PDB file of C-alpha atoms and ligand atoms in Angstrom:
ATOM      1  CA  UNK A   1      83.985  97.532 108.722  1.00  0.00           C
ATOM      2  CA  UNK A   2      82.221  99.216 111.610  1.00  0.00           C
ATOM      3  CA  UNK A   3      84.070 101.322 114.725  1.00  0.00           C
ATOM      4  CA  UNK A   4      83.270  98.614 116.540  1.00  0.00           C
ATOM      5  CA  UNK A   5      84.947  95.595 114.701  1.00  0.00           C
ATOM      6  CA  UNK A   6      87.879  98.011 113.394  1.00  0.00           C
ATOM      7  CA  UNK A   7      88.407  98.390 117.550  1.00  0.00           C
ATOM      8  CA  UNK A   8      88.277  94.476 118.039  1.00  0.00           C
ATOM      9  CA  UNK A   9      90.233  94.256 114.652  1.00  0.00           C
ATOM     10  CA  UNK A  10      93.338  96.592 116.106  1.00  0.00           C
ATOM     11  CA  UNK A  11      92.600  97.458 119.827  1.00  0.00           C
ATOM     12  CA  UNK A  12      94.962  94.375 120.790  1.00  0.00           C
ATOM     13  CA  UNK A  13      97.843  95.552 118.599  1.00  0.00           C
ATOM     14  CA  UNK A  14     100.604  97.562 120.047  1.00  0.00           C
ATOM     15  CA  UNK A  15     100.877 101.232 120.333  1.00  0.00           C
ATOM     16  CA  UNK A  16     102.683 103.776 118.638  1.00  0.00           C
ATOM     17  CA  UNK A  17     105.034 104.011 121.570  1.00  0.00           C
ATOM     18  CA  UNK A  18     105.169 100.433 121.985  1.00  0.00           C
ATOM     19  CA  UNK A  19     106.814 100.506 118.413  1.00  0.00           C
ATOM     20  CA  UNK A  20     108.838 103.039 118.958  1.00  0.00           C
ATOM     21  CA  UNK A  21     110.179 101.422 122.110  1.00  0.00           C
ATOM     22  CA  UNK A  22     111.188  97.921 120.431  1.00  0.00           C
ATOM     23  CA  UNK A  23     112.595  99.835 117.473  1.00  0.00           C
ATOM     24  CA  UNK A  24     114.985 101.955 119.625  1.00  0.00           C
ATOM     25  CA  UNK A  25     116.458  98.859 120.942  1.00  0.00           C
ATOM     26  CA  UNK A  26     117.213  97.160 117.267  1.00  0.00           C
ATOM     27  CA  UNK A  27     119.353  99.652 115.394  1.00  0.00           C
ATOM     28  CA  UNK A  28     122.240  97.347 115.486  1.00  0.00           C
ATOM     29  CA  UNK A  29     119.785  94.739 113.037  1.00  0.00           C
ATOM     30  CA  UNK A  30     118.465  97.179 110.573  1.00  0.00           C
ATOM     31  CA  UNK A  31     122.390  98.741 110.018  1.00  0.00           C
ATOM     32  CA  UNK A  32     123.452  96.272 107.606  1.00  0.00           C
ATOM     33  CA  UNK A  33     123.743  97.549 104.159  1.00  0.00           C
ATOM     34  CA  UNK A  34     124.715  94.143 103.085  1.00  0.00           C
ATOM     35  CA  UNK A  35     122.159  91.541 104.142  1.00  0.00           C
ATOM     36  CA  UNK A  36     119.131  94.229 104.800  1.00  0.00           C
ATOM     37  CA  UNK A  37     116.998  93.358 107.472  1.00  0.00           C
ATOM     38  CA  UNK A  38     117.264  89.703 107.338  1.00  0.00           C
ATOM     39  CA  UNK A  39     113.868  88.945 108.492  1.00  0.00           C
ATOM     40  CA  UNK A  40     112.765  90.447 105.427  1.00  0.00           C
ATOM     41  CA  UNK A  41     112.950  88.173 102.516  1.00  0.00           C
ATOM     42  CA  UNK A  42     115.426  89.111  99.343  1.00  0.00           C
ATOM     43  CA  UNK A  43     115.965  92.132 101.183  1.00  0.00           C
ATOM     44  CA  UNK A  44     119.223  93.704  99.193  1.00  0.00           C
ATOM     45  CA  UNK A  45     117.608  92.694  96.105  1.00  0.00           C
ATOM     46  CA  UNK A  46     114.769  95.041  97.004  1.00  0.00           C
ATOM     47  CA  UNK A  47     116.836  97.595  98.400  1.00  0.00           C
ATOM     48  CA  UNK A  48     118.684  97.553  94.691  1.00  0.00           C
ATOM     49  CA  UNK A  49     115.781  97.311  92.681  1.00  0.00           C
ATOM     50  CA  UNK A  50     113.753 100.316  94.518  1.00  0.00           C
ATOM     51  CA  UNK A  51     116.446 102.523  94.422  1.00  0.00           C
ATOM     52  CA  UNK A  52     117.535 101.764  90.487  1.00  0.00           C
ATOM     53  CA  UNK A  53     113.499 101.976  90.081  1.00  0.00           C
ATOM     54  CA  UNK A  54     113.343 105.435  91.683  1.00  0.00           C
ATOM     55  CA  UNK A  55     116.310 107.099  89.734  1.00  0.00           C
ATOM     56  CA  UNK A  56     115.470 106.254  86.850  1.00  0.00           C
ATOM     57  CA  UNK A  57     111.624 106.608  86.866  1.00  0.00           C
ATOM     58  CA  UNK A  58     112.448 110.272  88.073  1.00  0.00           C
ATOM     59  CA  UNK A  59     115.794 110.915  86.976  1.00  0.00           C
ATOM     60  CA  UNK A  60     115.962 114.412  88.178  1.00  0.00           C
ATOM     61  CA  UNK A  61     115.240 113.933  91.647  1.00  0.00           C
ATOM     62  CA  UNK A  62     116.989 115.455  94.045  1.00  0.00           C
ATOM     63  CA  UNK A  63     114.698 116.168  97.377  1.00  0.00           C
ATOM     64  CA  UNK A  64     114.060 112.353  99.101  1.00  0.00           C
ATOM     65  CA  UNK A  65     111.890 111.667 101.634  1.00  0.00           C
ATOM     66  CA  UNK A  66     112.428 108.224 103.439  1.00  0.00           C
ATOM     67  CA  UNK A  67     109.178 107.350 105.627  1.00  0.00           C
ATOM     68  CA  UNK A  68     110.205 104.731 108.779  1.00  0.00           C
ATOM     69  CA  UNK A  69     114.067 105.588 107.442  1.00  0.00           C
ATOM     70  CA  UNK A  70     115.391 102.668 109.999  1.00  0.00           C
ATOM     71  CA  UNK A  71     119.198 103.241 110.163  1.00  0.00           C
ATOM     72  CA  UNK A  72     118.863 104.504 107.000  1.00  0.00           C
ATOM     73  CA  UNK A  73     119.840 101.162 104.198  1.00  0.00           C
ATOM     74  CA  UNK A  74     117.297 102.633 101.699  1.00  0.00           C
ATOM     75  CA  UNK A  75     118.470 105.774 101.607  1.00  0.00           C
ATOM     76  CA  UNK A  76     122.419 104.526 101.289  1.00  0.00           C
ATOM     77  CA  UNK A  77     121.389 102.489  98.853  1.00  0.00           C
ATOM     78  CA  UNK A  78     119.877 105.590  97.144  1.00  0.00           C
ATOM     79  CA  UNK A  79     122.352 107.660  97.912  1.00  0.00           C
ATOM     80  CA  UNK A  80     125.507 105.088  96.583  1.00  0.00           C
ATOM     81  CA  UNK A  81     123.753 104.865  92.900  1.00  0.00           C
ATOM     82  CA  UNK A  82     122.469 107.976  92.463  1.00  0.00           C
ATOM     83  CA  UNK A  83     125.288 110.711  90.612  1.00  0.00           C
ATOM     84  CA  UNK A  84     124.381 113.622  92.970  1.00  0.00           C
ATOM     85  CA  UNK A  85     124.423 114.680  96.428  1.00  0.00           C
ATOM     86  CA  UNK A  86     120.802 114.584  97.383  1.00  0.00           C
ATOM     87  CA  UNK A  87     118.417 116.592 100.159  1.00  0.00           C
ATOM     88  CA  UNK A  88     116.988 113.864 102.379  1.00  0.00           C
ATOM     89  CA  UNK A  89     114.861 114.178 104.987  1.00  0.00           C
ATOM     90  CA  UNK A  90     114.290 110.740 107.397  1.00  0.00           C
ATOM     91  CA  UNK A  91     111.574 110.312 109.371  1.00  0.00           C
ATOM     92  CA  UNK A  92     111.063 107.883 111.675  1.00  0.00           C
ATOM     93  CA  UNK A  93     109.527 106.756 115.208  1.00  0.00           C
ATOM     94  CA  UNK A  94     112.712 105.982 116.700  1.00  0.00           C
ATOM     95  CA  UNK A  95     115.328 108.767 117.532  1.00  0.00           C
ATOM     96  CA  UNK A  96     118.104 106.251 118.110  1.00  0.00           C
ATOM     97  CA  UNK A  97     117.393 104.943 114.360  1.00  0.00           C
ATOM     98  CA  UNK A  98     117.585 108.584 113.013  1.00  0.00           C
ATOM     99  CA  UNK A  99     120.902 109.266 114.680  1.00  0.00           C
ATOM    100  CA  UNK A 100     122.322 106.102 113.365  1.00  0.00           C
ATOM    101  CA  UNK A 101     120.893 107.257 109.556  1.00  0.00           C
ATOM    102  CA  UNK A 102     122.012 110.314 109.845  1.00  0.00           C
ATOM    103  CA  UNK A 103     125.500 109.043 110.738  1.00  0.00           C
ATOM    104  CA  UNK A 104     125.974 106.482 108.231  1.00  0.00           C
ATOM    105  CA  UNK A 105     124.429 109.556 105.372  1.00  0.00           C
ATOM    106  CA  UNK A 106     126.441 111.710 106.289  1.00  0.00           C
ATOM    107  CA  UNK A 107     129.445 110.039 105.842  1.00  0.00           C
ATOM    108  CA  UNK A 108     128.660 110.305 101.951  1.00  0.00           C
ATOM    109  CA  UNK A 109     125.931 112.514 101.396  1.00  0.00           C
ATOM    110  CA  UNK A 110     127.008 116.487 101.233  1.00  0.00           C
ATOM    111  CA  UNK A 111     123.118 117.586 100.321  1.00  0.00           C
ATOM    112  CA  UNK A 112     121.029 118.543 103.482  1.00  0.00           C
ATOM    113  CA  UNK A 113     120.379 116.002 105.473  1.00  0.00           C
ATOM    114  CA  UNK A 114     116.721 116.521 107.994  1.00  0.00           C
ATOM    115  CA  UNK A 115     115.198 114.558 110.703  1.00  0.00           C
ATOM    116  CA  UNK A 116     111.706 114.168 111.870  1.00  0.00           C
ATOM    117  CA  UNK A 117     111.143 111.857 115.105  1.00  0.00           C
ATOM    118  CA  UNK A 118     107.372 111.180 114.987  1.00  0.00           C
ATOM    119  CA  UNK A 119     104.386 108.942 113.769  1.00  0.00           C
ATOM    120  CA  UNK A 120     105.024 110.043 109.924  1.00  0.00           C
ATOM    121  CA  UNK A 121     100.390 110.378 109.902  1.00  0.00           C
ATOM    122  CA  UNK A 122     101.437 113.735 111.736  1.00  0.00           C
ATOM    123  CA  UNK A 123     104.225 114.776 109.484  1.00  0.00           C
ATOM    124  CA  UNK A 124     103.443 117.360 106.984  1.00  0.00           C
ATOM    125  CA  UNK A 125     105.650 120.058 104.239  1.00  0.00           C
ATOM    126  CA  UNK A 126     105.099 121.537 101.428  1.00  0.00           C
ATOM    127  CA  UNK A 127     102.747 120.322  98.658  1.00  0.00           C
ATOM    128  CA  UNK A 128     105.143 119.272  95.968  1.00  0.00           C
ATOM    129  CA  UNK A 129     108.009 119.185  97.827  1.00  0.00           C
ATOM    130  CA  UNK A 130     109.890 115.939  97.416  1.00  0.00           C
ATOM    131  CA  UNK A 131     110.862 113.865  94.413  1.00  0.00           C
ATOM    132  CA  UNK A 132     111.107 110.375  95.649  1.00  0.00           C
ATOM    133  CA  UNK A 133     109.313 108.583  98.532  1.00  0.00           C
ATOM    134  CA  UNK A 134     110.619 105.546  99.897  1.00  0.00           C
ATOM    135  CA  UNK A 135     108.865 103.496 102.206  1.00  0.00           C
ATOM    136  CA  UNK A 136     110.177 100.395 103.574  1.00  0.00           C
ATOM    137  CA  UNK A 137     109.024  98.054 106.078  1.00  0.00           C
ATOM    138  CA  UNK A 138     106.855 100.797 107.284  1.00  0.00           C
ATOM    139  CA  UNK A 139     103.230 100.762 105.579  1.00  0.00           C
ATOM    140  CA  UNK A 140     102.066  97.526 107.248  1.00  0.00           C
ATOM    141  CA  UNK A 141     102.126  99.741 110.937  1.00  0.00           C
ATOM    142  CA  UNK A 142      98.895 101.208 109.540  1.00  0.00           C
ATOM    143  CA  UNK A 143      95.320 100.539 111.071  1.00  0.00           C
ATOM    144  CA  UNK A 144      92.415 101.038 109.730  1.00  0.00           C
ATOM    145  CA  UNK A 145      91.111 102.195 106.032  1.00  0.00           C
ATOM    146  CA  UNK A 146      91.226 105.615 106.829  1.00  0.00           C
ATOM    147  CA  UNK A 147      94.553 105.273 107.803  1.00  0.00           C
ATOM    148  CA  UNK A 148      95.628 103.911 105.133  1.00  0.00           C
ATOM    149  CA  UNK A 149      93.621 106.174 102.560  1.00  0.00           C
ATOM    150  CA  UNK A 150      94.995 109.101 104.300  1.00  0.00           C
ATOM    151  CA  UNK A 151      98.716 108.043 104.207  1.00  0.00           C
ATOM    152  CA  UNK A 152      98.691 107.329  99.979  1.00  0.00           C
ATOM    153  CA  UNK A 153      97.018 111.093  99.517  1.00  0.00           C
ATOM    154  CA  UNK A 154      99.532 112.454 101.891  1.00  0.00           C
ATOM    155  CA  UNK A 155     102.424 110.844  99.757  1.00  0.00           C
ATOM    156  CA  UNK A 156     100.681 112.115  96.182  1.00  0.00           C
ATOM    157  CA  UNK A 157     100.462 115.297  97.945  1.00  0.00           C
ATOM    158  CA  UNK A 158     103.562 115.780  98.938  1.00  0.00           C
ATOM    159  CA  UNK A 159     105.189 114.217  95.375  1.00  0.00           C
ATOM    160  CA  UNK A 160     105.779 116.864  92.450  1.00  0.00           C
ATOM    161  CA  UNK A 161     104.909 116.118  89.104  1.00  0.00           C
ATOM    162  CA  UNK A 162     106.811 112.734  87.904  1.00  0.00           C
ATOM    163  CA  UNK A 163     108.143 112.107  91.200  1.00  0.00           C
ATOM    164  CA  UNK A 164     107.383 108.506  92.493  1.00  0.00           C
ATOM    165  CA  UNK A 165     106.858 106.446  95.659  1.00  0.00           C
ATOM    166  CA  UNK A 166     108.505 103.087  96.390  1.00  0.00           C
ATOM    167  CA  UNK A 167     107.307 100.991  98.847  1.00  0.00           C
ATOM    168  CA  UNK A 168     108.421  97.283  99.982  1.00  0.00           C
ATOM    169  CA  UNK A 169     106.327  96.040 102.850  1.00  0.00           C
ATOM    170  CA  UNK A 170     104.812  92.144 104.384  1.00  0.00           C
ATOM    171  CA  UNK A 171     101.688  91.673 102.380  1.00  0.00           C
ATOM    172  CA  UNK A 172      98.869  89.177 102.672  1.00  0.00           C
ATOM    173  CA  UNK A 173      96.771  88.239 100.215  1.00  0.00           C
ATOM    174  CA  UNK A 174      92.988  87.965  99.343  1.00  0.00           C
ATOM    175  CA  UNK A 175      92.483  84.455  98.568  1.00  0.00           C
ATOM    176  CA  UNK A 176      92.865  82.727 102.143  1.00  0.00           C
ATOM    177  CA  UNK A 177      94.402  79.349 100.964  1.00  0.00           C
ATOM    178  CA  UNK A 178      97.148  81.159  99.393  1.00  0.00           C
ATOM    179  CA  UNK A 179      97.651  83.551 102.370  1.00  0.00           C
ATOM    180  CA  UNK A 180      98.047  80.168 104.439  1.00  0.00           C
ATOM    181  CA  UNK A 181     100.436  78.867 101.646  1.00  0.00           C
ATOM    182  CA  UNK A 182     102.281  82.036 102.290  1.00  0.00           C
ATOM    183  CA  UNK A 183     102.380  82.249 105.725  1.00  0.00           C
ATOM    184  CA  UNK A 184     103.825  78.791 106.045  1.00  0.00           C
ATOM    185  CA  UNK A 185     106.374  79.244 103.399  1.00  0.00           C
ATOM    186  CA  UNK A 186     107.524  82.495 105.658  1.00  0.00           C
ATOM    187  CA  UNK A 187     108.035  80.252 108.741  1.00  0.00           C
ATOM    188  CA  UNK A 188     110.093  78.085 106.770  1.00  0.00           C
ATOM    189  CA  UNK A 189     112.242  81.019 105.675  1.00  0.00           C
ATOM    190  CA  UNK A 190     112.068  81.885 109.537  1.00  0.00           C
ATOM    191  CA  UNK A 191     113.216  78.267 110.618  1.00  0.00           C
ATOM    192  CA  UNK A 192     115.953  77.728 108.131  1.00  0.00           C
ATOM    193  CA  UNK A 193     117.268  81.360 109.027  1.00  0.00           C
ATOM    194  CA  UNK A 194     117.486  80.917 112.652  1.00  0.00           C
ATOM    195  CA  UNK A 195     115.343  78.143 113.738  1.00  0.00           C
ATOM    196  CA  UNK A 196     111.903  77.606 115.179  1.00  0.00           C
ATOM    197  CA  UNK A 197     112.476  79.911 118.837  1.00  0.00           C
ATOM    198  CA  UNK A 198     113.474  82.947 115.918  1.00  0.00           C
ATOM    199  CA  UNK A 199     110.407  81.687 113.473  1.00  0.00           C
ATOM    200  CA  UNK A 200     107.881  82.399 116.881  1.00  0.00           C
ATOM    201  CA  UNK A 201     109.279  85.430 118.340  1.00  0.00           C
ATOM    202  CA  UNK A 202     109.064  87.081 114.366  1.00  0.00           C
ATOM    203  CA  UNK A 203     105.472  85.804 114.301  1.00  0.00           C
ATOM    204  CA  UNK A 204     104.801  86.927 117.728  1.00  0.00           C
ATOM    205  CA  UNK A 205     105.889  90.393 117.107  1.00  0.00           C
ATOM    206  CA  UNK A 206     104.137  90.457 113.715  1.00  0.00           C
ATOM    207  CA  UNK A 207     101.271  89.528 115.093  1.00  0.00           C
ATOM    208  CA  UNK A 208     101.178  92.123 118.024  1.00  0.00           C
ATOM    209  CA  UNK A 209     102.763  95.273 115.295  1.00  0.00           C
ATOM    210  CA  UNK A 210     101.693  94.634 112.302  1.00  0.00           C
ATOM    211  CA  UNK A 211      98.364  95.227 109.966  1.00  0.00           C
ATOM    212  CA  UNK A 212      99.276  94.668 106.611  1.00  0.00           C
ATOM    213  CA  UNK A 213      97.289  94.675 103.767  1.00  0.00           C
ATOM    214  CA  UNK A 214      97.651  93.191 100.198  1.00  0.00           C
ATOM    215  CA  UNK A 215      99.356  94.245  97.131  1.00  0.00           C
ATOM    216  CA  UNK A 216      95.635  94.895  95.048  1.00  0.00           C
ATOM    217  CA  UNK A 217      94.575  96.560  97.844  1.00  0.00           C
ATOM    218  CA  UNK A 218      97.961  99.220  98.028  1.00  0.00           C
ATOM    219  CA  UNK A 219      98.075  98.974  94.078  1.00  0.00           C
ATOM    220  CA  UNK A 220      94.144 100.125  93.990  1.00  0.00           C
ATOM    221  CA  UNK A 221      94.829 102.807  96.408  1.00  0.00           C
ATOM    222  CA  UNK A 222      97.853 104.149  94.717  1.00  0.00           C
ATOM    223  CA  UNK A 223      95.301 104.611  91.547  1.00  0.00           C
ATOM    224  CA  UNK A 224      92.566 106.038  93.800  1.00  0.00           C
ATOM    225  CA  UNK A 225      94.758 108.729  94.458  1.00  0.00           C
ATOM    226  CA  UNK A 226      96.164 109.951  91.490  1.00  0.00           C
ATOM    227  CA  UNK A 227      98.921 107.957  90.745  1.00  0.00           C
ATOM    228  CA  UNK A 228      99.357 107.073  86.698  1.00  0.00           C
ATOM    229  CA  UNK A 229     101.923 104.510  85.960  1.00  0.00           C
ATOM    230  CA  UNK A 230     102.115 101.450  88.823  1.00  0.00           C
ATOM    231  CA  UNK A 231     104.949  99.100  88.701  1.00  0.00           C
ATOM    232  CA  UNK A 232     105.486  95.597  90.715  1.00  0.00           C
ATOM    233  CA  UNK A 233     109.366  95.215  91.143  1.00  0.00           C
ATOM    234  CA  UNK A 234     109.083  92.382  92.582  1.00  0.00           C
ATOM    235  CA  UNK A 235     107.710  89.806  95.154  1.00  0.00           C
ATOM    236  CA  UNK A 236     108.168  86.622  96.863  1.00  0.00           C
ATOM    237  CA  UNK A 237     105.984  84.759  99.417  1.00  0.00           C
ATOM    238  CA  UNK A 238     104.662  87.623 101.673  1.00  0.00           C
ATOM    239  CA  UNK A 239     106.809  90.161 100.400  1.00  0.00           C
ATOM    240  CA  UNK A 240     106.266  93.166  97.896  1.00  0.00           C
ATOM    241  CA  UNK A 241     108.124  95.892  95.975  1.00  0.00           C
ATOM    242  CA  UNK A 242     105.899  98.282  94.215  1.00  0.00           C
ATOM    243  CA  UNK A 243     105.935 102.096  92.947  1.00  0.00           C
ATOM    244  CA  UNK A 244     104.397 104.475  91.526  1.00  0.00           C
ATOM    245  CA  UNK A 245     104.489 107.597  89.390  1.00  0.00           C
ATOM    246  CA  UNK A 246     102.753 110.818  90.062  1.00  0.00           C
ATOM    247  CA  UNK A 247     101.219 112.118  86.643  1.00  0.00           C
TER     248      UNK A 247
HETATM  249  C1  SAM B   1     111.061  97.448 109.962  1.00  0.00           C
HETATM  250  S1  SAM B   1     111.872  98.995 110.179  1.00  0.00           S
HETATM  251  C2  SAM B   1     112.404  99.373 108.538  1.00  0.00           C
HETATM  252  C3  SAM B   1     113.510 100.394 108.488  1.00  0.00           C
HETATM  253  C4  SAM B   1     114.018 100.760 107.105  1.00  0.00           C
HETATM  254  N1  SAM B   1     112.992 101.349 106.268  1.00  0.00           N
HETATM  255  C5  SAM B   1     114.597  99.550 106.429  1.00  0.00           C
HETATM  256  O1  SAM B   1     113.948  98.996 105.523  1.00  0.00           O
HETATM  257  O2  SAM B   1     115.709  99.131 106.793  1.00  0.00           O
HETATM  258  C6  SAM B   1     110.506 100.076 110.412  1.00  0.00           C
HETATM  259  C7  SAM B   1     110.906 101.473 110.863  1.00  0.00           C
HETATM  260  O3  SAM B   1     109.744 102.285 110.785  1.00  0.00           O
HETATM  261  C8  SAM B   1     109.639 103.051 111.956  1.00  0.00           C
HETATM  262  N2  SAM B   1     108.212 103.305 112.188  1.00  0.00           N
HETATM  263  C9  SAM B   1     107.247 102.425 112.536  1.00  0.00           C
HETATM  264  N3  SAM B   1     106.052 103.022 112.612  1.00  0.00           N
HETATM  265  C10 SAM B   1     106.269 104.333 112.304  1.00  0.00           C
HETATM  266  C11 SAM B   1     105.440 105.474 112.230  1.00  0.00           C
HETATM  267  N4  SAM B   1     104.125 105.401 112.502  1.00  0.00           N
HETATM  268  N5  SAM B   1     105.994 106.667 111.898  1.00  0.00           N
HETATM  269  C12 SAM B   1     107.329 106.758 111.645  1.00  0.00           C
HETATM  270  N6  SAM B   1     108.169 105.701 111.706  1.00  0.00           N
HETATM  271  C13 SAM B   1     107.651 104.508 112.030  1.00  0.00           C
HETATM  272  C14 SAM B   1     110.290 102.214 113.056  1.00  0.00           C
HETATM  273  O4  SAM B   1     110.740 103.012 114.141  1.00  0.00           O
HETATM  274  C15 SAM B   1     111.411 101.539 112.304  1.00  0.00           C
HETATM  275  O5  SAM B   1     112.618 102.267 112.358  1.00  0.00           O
END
């Protein structure tokens, strides 16, 4: 894609601070350990199977870092099956969503606990330095290829040796009848959840946010960058859960 179509392609989607804004007004939505964010399909079932994933496909992890933390489910969730106090450091656009994870963590968590407000493509540490990414509900906020390239060799950087990322994110998908099929099964979902005024306003907001991409493409990327062993958890409709092990 040229400059010019990747402008036309994203210069109508929302800003970074635009983002941030709507996210500091939902805490309350994404502070259910229970039901996950419910907008999300089989949302605690993900939230289980990433973290159960991540412990045991690096069992001695220890240093987390939880990209677009929310109020902080994924890392709970971590956190609740894992045997040890862990070091975590959230980052996340929104510093009412930080507060709120760092509340709920704290309350069971005795390892260090770090926040980072920002736009996680300007957050940098240590080569190496953590043992477990999460990312969830996050990824599909990126633009353009480069964007995208440049966020997966961030994360292998920043993984030691047989640490692992987990990611659950909207996807689309290549073949355009089935992303219709999708799509329409999601608005079902939507309906049935909370009728069709809730089925719009998700698919208005999705469609001002959000630039996901699909599961080959993230899986292809992950092995363009280094990582070894990939691993679908799981996925329904227009949702994914995926990982993968650095070498
Ligand atoms: C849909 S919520 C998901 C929250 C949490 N991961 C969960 O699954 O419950 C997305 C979160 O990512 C954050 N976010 C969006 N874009 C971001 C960016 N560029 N950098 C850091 N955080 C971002 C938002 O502020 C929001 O809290």
């Amino acid at each position: 894609m040229d400059a010019k179509n990747i402008k036309d392609t994203y210069g109508n989607k929302s800003s970074v601070d635009q983002i941030r804004e709507r996210f500091d007004r939902e805490v309350g939505r994404f502070a259910e350990l229970n039901t996950g964010q419910q907008s999300t399909m089989d949302a605690p079932l993900v939230m289980d199977l990433m973290a159960r994933a991540a412990l045991s496909s690096s069992p001695k992890a220890h240093k987390i870092l939880d990209i677009g933390c929310g109020a902080g489910n994924h890392s709970l969730k971590l956190r609740m099956l894992s045997q040890i106090d862990l070091d975590i450091t959230l980052v996340d656009l929104s510093q009412p969503m930080l507060d709120m994870a760092f509340q709920r963590l704290s309350e069971i968590n005795h390892g260090n606990i770090s926040l980072w407000q920002g736009d996680f493509r300007h957050f940098s540490a240590e080569s190496e330095a953590y043992d477990i990414v999460l990312a969830a509900a996050v990824f599909h906020h990126l633009r353009d290829d480069n964007d995208w390239l440049s966020t997966f060799q961030k994360v292998f950087d920043l993984l030691a040796s047989g640490g692992s990322i987990w990611i659950s994110d909207l996807v689309t998908h290549d073949c355009q009848p089935v992303q219709n099929l999708m799509w329409e099964r999601y608005a079902e979902y939507l309906i049935q959840l909370g009728g069709i005024g809730y089925q719009k306003h998700v698919f208005e907001y999705i469609d001002l946010e959000d630039s996901p991409r699909s599961l080959n493409y993230q899986i292809d990327l992950l092995r363009s960058v280094g990582f070894g062993t990939i691993e679908v958890l799981h996925k329904n409709c227009c949702f994914a859960a995926f990982g993968a092990v650095k070498p």
